[in-house]
């Protein structure tokens, strides 16, 4: 694991979500390994260099549609893993991400199952969109 020289603004939550990222030259499959409101840790076959600007697509469990992070910047990179800071995303994606993270935090505090938490998160999101 890498060393981190800065303090995190938001709590990171372990994850394993399918994703892909787009740079100006390529599209790559990946997996988001942890999430926060400010960024992600991403596992891949070959990490892009530090300071690369990319678009990231992410599929959260229990949600029909994927979400797009319009712009993120690579803040650190190792051979098969990198961290991104979110630079730009739509209001809808911002709300969906925040609701998902809040539900995961509540799940951890209450000890409820992941399936129950995801079902509730999916239902809350659908209700909010009506």
Short mmCIF file of N, CA and C in Angstrom, two decimals:
data_model
loop_
_atom_site.label_atom_id
_atom_site.label_comp_id
_atom_site.label_asym_id
_atom_site.label_seq_id
_atom_site.Cartn_x
_atom_site.Cartn_y
_atom_site.Cartn_z
N UNK A 1 0.85 -1.19 0.00
CA UNK A 1 0.00 0.00 0.00
C UNK A 1 0.89 1.24 0.00
N UNK A 2 0.40 2.30 -0.50
CA UNK A 2 1.16 3.55 -0.58
C UNK A 2 1.03 4.34 0.71
N UNK A 3 1.91 5.28 0.89
CA UNK A 3 1.78 6.17 2.05
C UNK A 3 1.01 7.41 1.62
N UNK A 4 0.24 7.93 2.52
CA UNK A 4 -0.58 9.10 2.22
C UNK A 4 -0.05 10.27 3.02
N UNK A 5 0.27 11.35 2.32
CA UNK A 5 0.83 12.51 2.98
C UNK A 5 -0.19 13.56 3.36
N UNK A 6 -1.43 13.39 2.91
CA UNK A 6 -2.45 14.37 3.23
C UNK A 6 -3.57 13.72 4.03
N UNK A 7 -4.33 14.53 4.73
CA UNK A 7 -5.46 14.02 5.50
C UNK A 7 -6.67 13.91 4.60
N UNK A 8 -7.43 12.90 4.76
CA UNK A 8 -8.64 12.69 3.96
C UNK A 8 -9.76 13.59 4.46
N UNK A 9 -10.51 14.14 3.51
CA UNK A 9 -11.65 14.99 3.87
C UNK A 9 -12.87 14.17 4.26
N UNK A 10 -13.03 12.98 3.65
CA UNK A 10 -14.21 12.16 3.86
C UNK A 10 -13.80 10.74 4.22
N UNK A 11 -14.65 10.09 4.97
CA UNK A 11 -14.43 8.70 5.35
C UNK A 11 -14.51 7.81 4.12
N UNK A 12 -13.58 6.88 4.00
CA UNK A 12 -13.58 5.92 2.89
C UNK A 12 -14.23 4.63 3.35
N UNK A 13 -14.99 4.03 2.44
CA UNK A 13 -15.70 2.79 2.74
C UNK A 13 -15.24 1.73 1.75
N UNK A 14 -14.91 0.56 2.27
CA UNK A 14 -14.50 -0.55 1.41
C UNK A 14 -15.60 -0.87 0.43
N UNK A 15 -15.20 -1.23 -0.80
CA UNK A 15 -16.17 -1.55 -1.84
C UNK A 15 -15.56 -2.55 -2.80
N UNK A 16 -16.37 -3.05 -3.68
CA UNK A 16 -15.91 -3.88 -4.79
C UNK A 16 -16.94 -3.73 -5.90
N UNK A 17 -16.89 -2.61 -6.61
CA UNK A 17 -17.88 -2.28 -7.61
C UNK A 17 -17.25 -2.27 -9.00
N UNK A 18 -17.95 -2.86 -9.98
CA UNK A 18 -17.42 -2.82 -11.35
C UNK A 18 -17.36 -1.38 -11.86
N UNK A 19 -16.34 -1.11 -12.65
CA UNK A 19 -16.19 0.23 -13.20
C UNK A 19 -15.34 0.17 -14.46
N UNK A 20 -15.26 1.29 -15.12
CA UNK A 20 -14.30 1.47 -16.21
C UNK A 20 -13.92 2.94 -16.22
N UNK A 21 -12.79 3.23 -16.81
CA UNK A 21 -12.37 4.63 -16.89
C UNK A 21 -11.90 4.94 -18.29
N UNK A 22 -12.08 6.19 -18.66
CA UNK A 22 -11.72 6.67 -19.98
C UNK A 22 -10.70 7.78 -19.84
N UNK A 23 -9.61 7.64 -20.57
CA UNK A 23 -8.63 8.73 -20.68
C UNK A 23 -8.74 9.25 -22.11
N UNK A 24 -7.92 10.19 -22.47
CA UNK A 24 -7.96 10.71 -23.83
C UNK A 24 -7.51 9.67 -24.86
N UNK A 25 -6.87 8.58 -24.39
CA UNK A 25 -6.32 7.58 -25.31
C UNK A 25 -6.96 6.20 -25.21
N UNK A 26 -7.69 5.91 -24.13
CA UNK A 26 -8.14 4.53 -23.96
C UNK A 26 -9.35 4.40 -23.03
N UNK A 27 -9.95 3.21 -23.08
CA UNK A 27 -11.00 2.81 -22.15
C UNK A 27 -10.50 1.55 -21.46
N UNK A 28 -10.56 1.51 -20.13
CA UNK A 28 -10.03 0.38 -19.36
C UNK A 28 -11.07 -0.12 -18.35
N UNK A 29 -11.16 -1.43 -18.21
CA UNK A 29 -11.99 -2.03 -17.16
C UNK A 29 -11.28 -1.90 -15.82
N UNK A 30 -12.07 -1.79 -14.75
CA UNK A 30 -11.49 -1.61 -13.42
C UNK A 30 -12.50 -2.05 -12.37
N UNK A 31 -12.10 -1.94 -11.12
CA UNK A 31 -12.99 -2.19 -9.98
C UNK A 31 -12.71 -1.12 -8.94
N UNK A 32 -13.77 -0.50 -8.45
CA UNK A 32 -13.63 0.49 -7.38
C UNK A 32 -13.51 -0.29 -6.07
N UNK A 33 -12.43 -0.05 -5.33
CA UNK A 33 -12.13 -0.80 -4.11
C UNK A 33 -12.51 -0.06 -2.84
N UNK A 34 -12.57 1.25 -2.88
CA UNK A 34 -13.17 2.01 -1.79
C UNK A 34 -13.72 3.31 -2.35
N UNK A 35 -14.71 3.82 -1.63
CA UNK A 35 -15.40 5.02 -2.11
C UNK A 35 -15.50 6.05 -1.00
N UNK A 36 -15.60 7.30 -1.40
CA UNK A 36 -15.91 8.40 -0.49
C UNK A 36 -16.62 9.46 -1.32
N UNK A 37 -17.04 10.52 -0.67
CA UNK A 37 -17.68 11.61 -1.40
C UNK A 37 -16.68 12.41 -2.22
N UNK A 38 -15.40 12.21 -1.96
CA UNK A 38 -14.36 12.99 -2.62
C UNK A 38 -13.53 12.20 -3.63
N UNK A 39 -13.60 10.86 -3.57
CA UNK A 39 -12.77 10.09 -4.48
C UNK A 39 -12.89 8.59 -4.27
N UNK A 40 -12.07 7.86 -5.03
CA UNK A 40 -12.11 6.40 -5.04
C UNK A 40 -10.71 5.82 -5.10
N UNK A 41 -10.60 4.58 -4.65
CA UNK A 41 -9.41 3.77 -4.92
C UNK A 41 -9.83 2.76 -5.97
N UNK A 42 -9.07 2.67 -7.04
CA UNK A 42 -9.45 1.87 -8.20
C UNK A 42 -8.38 0.82 -8.47
N UNK A 43 -8.81 -0.41 -8.70
CA UNK A 43 -7.90 -1.50 -9.06
C UNK A 43 -8.05 -1.76 -10.55
N UNK A 44 -6.92 -1.98 -11.23
CA UNK A 44 -6.92 -2.16 -12.68
C UNK A 44 -5.71 -2.98 -13.09
N UNK A 45 -5.59 -3.25 -14.38
CA UNK A 45 -4.43 -4.00 -14.86
C UNK A 45 -3.18 -3.13 -14.94
N UNK A 46 -3.36 -1.87 -15.31
CA UNK A 46 -2.23 -0.95 -15.44
C UNK A 46 -2.70 0.46 -15.12
N UNK A 47 -2.20 1.02 -14.05
CA UNK A 47 -2.68 2.32 -13.57
C UNK A 47 -2.19 3.47 -14.46
N UNK A 48 -3.05 4.48 -14.66
CA UNK A 48 -2.61 5.67 -15.38
C UNK A 48 -1.65 6.49 -14.51
N UNK A 49 -0.84 7.34 -15.11
CA UNK A 49 0.12 8.14 -14.33
C UNK A 49 -0.58 9.18 -13.43
N UNK A 50 0.14 9.61 -12.40
CA UNK A 50 -0.33 10.70 -11.55
C UNK A 50 -0.74 11.89 -12.41
N UNK A 51 -1.75 12.60 -11.95
CA UNK A 51 -2.27 13.82 -12.56
C UNK A 51 -3.06 13.59 -13.85
N UNK A 52 -3.27 12.33 -14.24
CA UNK A 52 -4.11 12.05 -15.41
C UNK A 52 -5.54 12.46 -15.10
N UNK A 53 -6.17 13.13 -16.04
CA UNK A 53 -7.59 13.47 -15.93
C UNK A 53 -8.36 12.37 -16.64
N UNK A 54 -9.40 11.84 -15.99
CA UNK A 54 -10.17 10.76 -16.60
C UNK A 54 -11.64 10.88 -16.27
N UNK A 55 -12.44 10.12 -16.99
CA UNK A 55 -13.87 9.96 -16.73
C UNK A 55 -14.04 8.56 -16.18
N UNK A 56 -14.84 8.41 -15.13
CA UNK A 56 -15.00 7.11 -14.49
C UNK A 56 -16.47 6.71 -14.49
N UNK A 57 -16.75 5.50 -14.93
CA UNK A 57 -18.11 4.94 -14.89
C UNK A 57 -18.14 3.88 -13.80
N UNK A 58 -19.21 3.88 -13.03
CA UNK A 58 -19.30 3.05 -11.83
C UNK A 58 -20.70 2.46 -11.74
N UNK A 59 -20.81 1.19 -11.35
CA UNK A 59 -22.10 0.54 -11.18
C UNK A 59 -22.25 0.13 -9.73
N UNK A 60 -23.15 0.81 -9.01
CA UNK A 60 -23.40 0.51 -7.60
C UNK A 60 -24.41 -0.63 -7.49
N UNK A 61 -24.27 -1.50 -6.51
CA UNK A 61 -25.24 -2.58 -6.33
C UNK A 61 -26.61 -2.02 -5.99
N UNK A 62 -27.64 -2.67 -6.50
CA UNK A 62 -29.00 -2.26 -6.19
C UNK A 62 -29.49 -1.08 -6.99
N UNK A 63 -28.70 -0.58 -7.92
CA UNK A 63 -29.12 0.55 -8.76
C UNK A 63 -29.12 0.11 -10.22
N UNK A 64 -30.22 0.41 -10.89
CA UNK A 64 -30.39 -0.01 -12.28
C UNK A 64 -29.37 0.63 -13.21
N UNK A 65 -29.16 1.91 -13.04
CA UNK A 65 -28.28 2.66 -13.93
C UNK A 65 -26.91 2.87 -13.30
N UNK A 66 -25.89 2.84 -14.14
CA UNK A 66 -24.55 3.20 -13.69
C UNK A 66 -24.47 4.71 -13.47
N UNK A 67 -23.36 5.15 -12.96
CA UNK A 67 -23.16 6.59 -12.78
C UNK A 67 -21.83 6.99 -13.40
N UNK A 68 -21.78 8.22 -13.85
CA UNK A 68 -20.58 8.74 -14.49
C UNK A 68 -20.00 9.88 -13.67
N UNK A 69 -18.74 9.73 -13.31
CA UNK A 69 -17.98 10.82 -12.71
C UNK A 69 -17.34 11.53 -13.91
N UNK A 70 -17.82 12.72 -14.21
CA UNK A 70 -17.41 13.42 -15.42
C UNK A 70 -15.91 13.68 -15.49
N UNK A 71 -15.35 14.03 -14.35
CA UNK A 71 -13.92 14.34 -14.35
C UNK A 71 -13.33 14.01 -12.98
N UNK A 72 -12.23 13.25 -13.02
CA UNK A 72 -11.48 12.91 -11.81
C UNK A 72 -10.00 12.98 -12.15
N UNK A 73 -9.19 13.28 -11.15
CA UNK A 73 -7.75 13.38 -11.37
C UNK A 73 -7.04 12.31 -10.54
N UNK A 74 -6.09 11.64 -11.16
CA UNK A 74 -5.30 10.61 -10.47
C UNK A 74 -4.36 11.32 -9.50
N UNK A 75 -4.46 10.99 -8.21
CA UNK A 75 -3.62 11.61 -7.18
C UNK A 75 -2.44 10.74 -6.78
N UNK A 76 -2.56 9.44 -6.96
CA UNK A 76 -1.45 8.51 -6.71
C UNK A 76 -1.68 7.28 -7.58
N UNK A 77 -0.62 6.61 -7.92
CA UNK A 77 -0.73 5.42 -8.75
C UNK A 77 0.36 4.41 -8.40
N UNK A 78 -0.03 3.16 -8.36
CA UNK A 78 0.88 2.03 -8.23
C UNK A 78 0.66 1.17 -9.47
N UNK A 79 1.30 0.04 -9.53
CA UNK A 79 1.23 -0.79 -10.73
C UNK A 79 -0.21 -1.13 -11.13
N UNK A 80 -1.01 -1.63 -10.18
CA UNK A 80 -2.36 -2.08 -10.52
C UNK A 80 -3.45 -1.40 -9.69
N UNK A 81 -3.15 -0.23 -9.18
CA UNK A 81 -4.10 0.48 -8.33
C UNK A 81 -3.80 1.97 -8.38
N UNK A 82 -4.86 2.78 -8.28
CA UNK A 82 -4.66 4.22 -8.24
C UNK A 82 -5.80 4.88 -7.47
N UNK A 83 -5.55 6.09 -7.02
CA UNK A 83 -6.56 6.87 -6.31
C UNK A 83 -6.93 8.09 -7.11
N UNK A 84 -8.23 8.39 -7.15
CA UNK A 84 -8.68 9.58 -7.86
C UNK A 84 -9.43 10.51 -6.92
N UNK A 85 -9.32 11.78 -7.20
CA UNK A 85 -10.10 12.81 -6.53
C UNK A 85 -11.15 13.28 -7.52
N UNK A 86 -12.40 13.34 -7.08
CA UNK A 86 -13.48 13.80 -7.94
C UNK A 86 -13.34 15.29 -8.17
N UNK A 87 -13.41 15.68 -9.44
CA UNK A 87 -13.33 17.09 -9.82
C UNK A 87 -14.70 17.60 -10.25
N UNK A 88 -15.43 16.78 -11.03
CA UNK A 88 -16.70 17.22 -11.58
C UNK A 88 -17.66 16.04 -11.74
N UNK A 89 -18.91 16.24 -11.28
CA UNK A 89 -19.96 15.25 -11.46
C UNK A 89 -21.30 15.97 -11.43
N UNK A 90 -22.32 15.35 -12.00
CA UNK A 90 -23.64 15.97 -12.04
C UNK A 90 -24.27 15.97 -10.65
N UNK A 91 -25.28 16.82 -10.47
CA UNK A 91 -25.99 16.87 -9.19
C UNK A 91 -26.65 15.53 -8.88
N UNK A 92 -27.22 14.89 -9.91
CA UNK A 92 -27.88 13.60 -9.73
C UNK A 92 -26.88 12.55 -9.22
N UNK A 93 -25.73 12.46 -9.85
CA UNK A 93 -24.72 11.49 -9.45
C UNK A 93 -24.19 11.82 -8.05
N UNK A 94 -24.02 13.08 -7.75
CA UNK A 94 -23.57 13.50 -6.43
C UNK A 94 -24.56 13.02 -5.36
N UNK A 95 -25.85 13.22 -5.61
CA UNK A 95 -26.88 12.79 -4.65
C UNK A 95 -26.92 11.27 -4.52
N UNK A 96 -26.85 10.55 -5.63
CA UNK A 96 -26.86 9.09 -5.59
C UNK A 96 -25.67 8.54 -4.82
N UNK A 97 -24.51 9.12 -5.06
CA UNK A 97 -23.30 8.68 -4.36
C UNK A 97 -23.42 8.95 -2.87
N UNK A 98 -23.88 10.14 -2.51
CA UNK A 98 -24.05 10.49 -1.09
C UNK A 98 -25.05 9.57 -0.40
N UNK A 99 -26.17 9.28 -1.06
CA UNK A 99 -27.18 8.39 -0.48
C UNK A 99 -26.63 6.98 -0.29
N UNK A 100 -25.87 6.52 -1.26
CA UNK A 100 -25.29 5.17 -1.17
C UNK A 100 -24.30 5.09 0.00
N UNK A 101 -23.44 6.07 0.12
CA UNK A 101 -22.46 6.08 1.20
C UNK A 101 -23.15 6.19 2.55
N UNK A 102 -24.16 7.04 2.65
CA UNK A 102 -24.90 7.18 3.90
C UNK A 102 -25.54 5.85 4.29
N UNK A 103 -26.12 5.16 3.32
CA UNK A 103 -26.75 3.87 3.60
C UNK A 103 -25.72 2.84 4.08
N UNK A 104 -24.55 2.82 3.46
CA UNK A 104 -23.50 1.90 3.89
C UNK A 104 -23.03 2.20 5.31
N UNK A 105 -22.90 3.49 5.64
CA UNK A 105 -22.50 3.87 7.00
C UNK A 105 -23.56 3.47 8.02
N UNK A 106 -24.83 3.67 7.68
CA UNK A 106 -25.91 3.25 8.58
C UNK A 106 -25.90 1.74 8.78
N UNK A 107 -25.66 1.03 7.69
CA UNK A 107 -25.60 -0.43 7.76
C UNK A 107 -24.52 -0.87 8.74
N UNK A 108 -23.37 -0.26 8.66
CA UNK A 108 -22.27 -0.62 9.56
C UNK A 108 -22.63 -0.34 11.02
N UNK A 109 -23.30 0.78 11.26
CA UNK A 109 -23.67 1.13 12.63
C UNK A 109 -24.75 0.20 13.18
N UNK A 110 -25.71 -0.18 12.34
CA UNK A 110 -26.83 -0.98 12.82
C UNK A 110 -26.56 -2.48 12.75
N UNK A 111 -25.58 -2.87 11.96
CA UNK A 111 -25.28 -4.29 11.82
C UNK A 111 -26.23 -5.02 10.89
N UNK A 112 -27.06 -4.29 10.11
CA UNK A 112 -27.97 -4.96 9.19
C UNK A 112 -27.20 -5.56 8.03
N UNK A 113 -27.83 -6.48 7.34
CA UNK A 113 -27.15 -7.16 6.23
C UNK A 113 -26.96 -6.21 5.05
N UNK A 114 -25.99 -6.52 4.23
CA UNK A 114 -25.72 -5.71 3.04
C UNK A 114 -26.92 -5.73 2.10
N UNK A 115 -27.59 -6.88 1.98
CA UNK A 115 -28.74 -6.99 1.08
C UNK A 115 -29.87 -6.06 1.54
N UNK A 116 -30.15 -6.03 2.85
CA UNK A 116 -31.18 -5.14 3.37
C UNK A 116 -30.83 -3.69 3.13
N UNK A 117 -29.58 -3.33 3.38
CA UNK A 117 -29.14 -1.95 3.19
C UNK A 117 -29.25 -1.53 1.74
N UNK A 118 -28.86 -2.41 0.82
CA UNK A 118 -28.94 -2.08 -0.60
C UNK A 118 -30.38 -1.97 -1.07
N UNK A 119 -31.25 -2.83 -0.56
CA UNK A 119 -32.67 -2.75 -0.93
C UNK A 119 -33.26 -1.42 -0.47
N UNK A 120 -32.92 -1.01 0.74
CA UNK A 120 -33.40 0.28 1.25
C UNK A 120 -32.84 1.42 0.42
N UNK A 121 -31.55 1.38 0.12
CA UNK A 121 -30.92 2.44 -0.67
C UNK A 121 -31.56 2.55 -2.03
N UNK A 122 -31.84 1.43 -2.67
CA UNK A 122 -32.47 1.44 -3.98
C UNK A 122 -33.87 2.03 -3.89
N UNK A 123 -34.62 1.64 -2.87
CA UNK A 123 -35.97 2.17 -2.68
C UNK A 123 -35.97 3.66 -2.40
N UNK A 124 -35.05 4.14 -1.57
CA UNK A 124 -34.95 5.57 -1.27
C UNK A 124 -34.62 6.36 -2.52
N UNK A 125 -33.73 5.83 -3.34
CA UNK A 125 -33.34 6.54 -4.56
C UNK A 125 -34.53 6.64 -5.51
N UNK A 126 -35.27 5.55 -5.68
CA UNK A 126 -36.43 5.57 -6.58
C UNK A 126 -37.49 6.54 -6.06
N UNK A 127 -37.71 6.56 -4.74
CA UNK A 127 -38.68 7.47 -4.14
C UNK A 127 -38.26 8.93 -4.37
N UNK A 128 -36.99 9.23 -4.20
CA UNK A 128 -36.49 10.60 -4.35
C UNK A 128 -36.61 11.10 -5.78
N UNK A 129 -36.57 10.20 -6.75
CA UNK A 129 -36.63 10.60 -8.16
C UNK A 129 -38.06 10.87 -8.61
N UNK A 130 -39.07 10.45 -7.82
CA UNK A 130 -40.47 10.64 -8.23
C UNK A 130 -40.92 12.06 -8.04
#
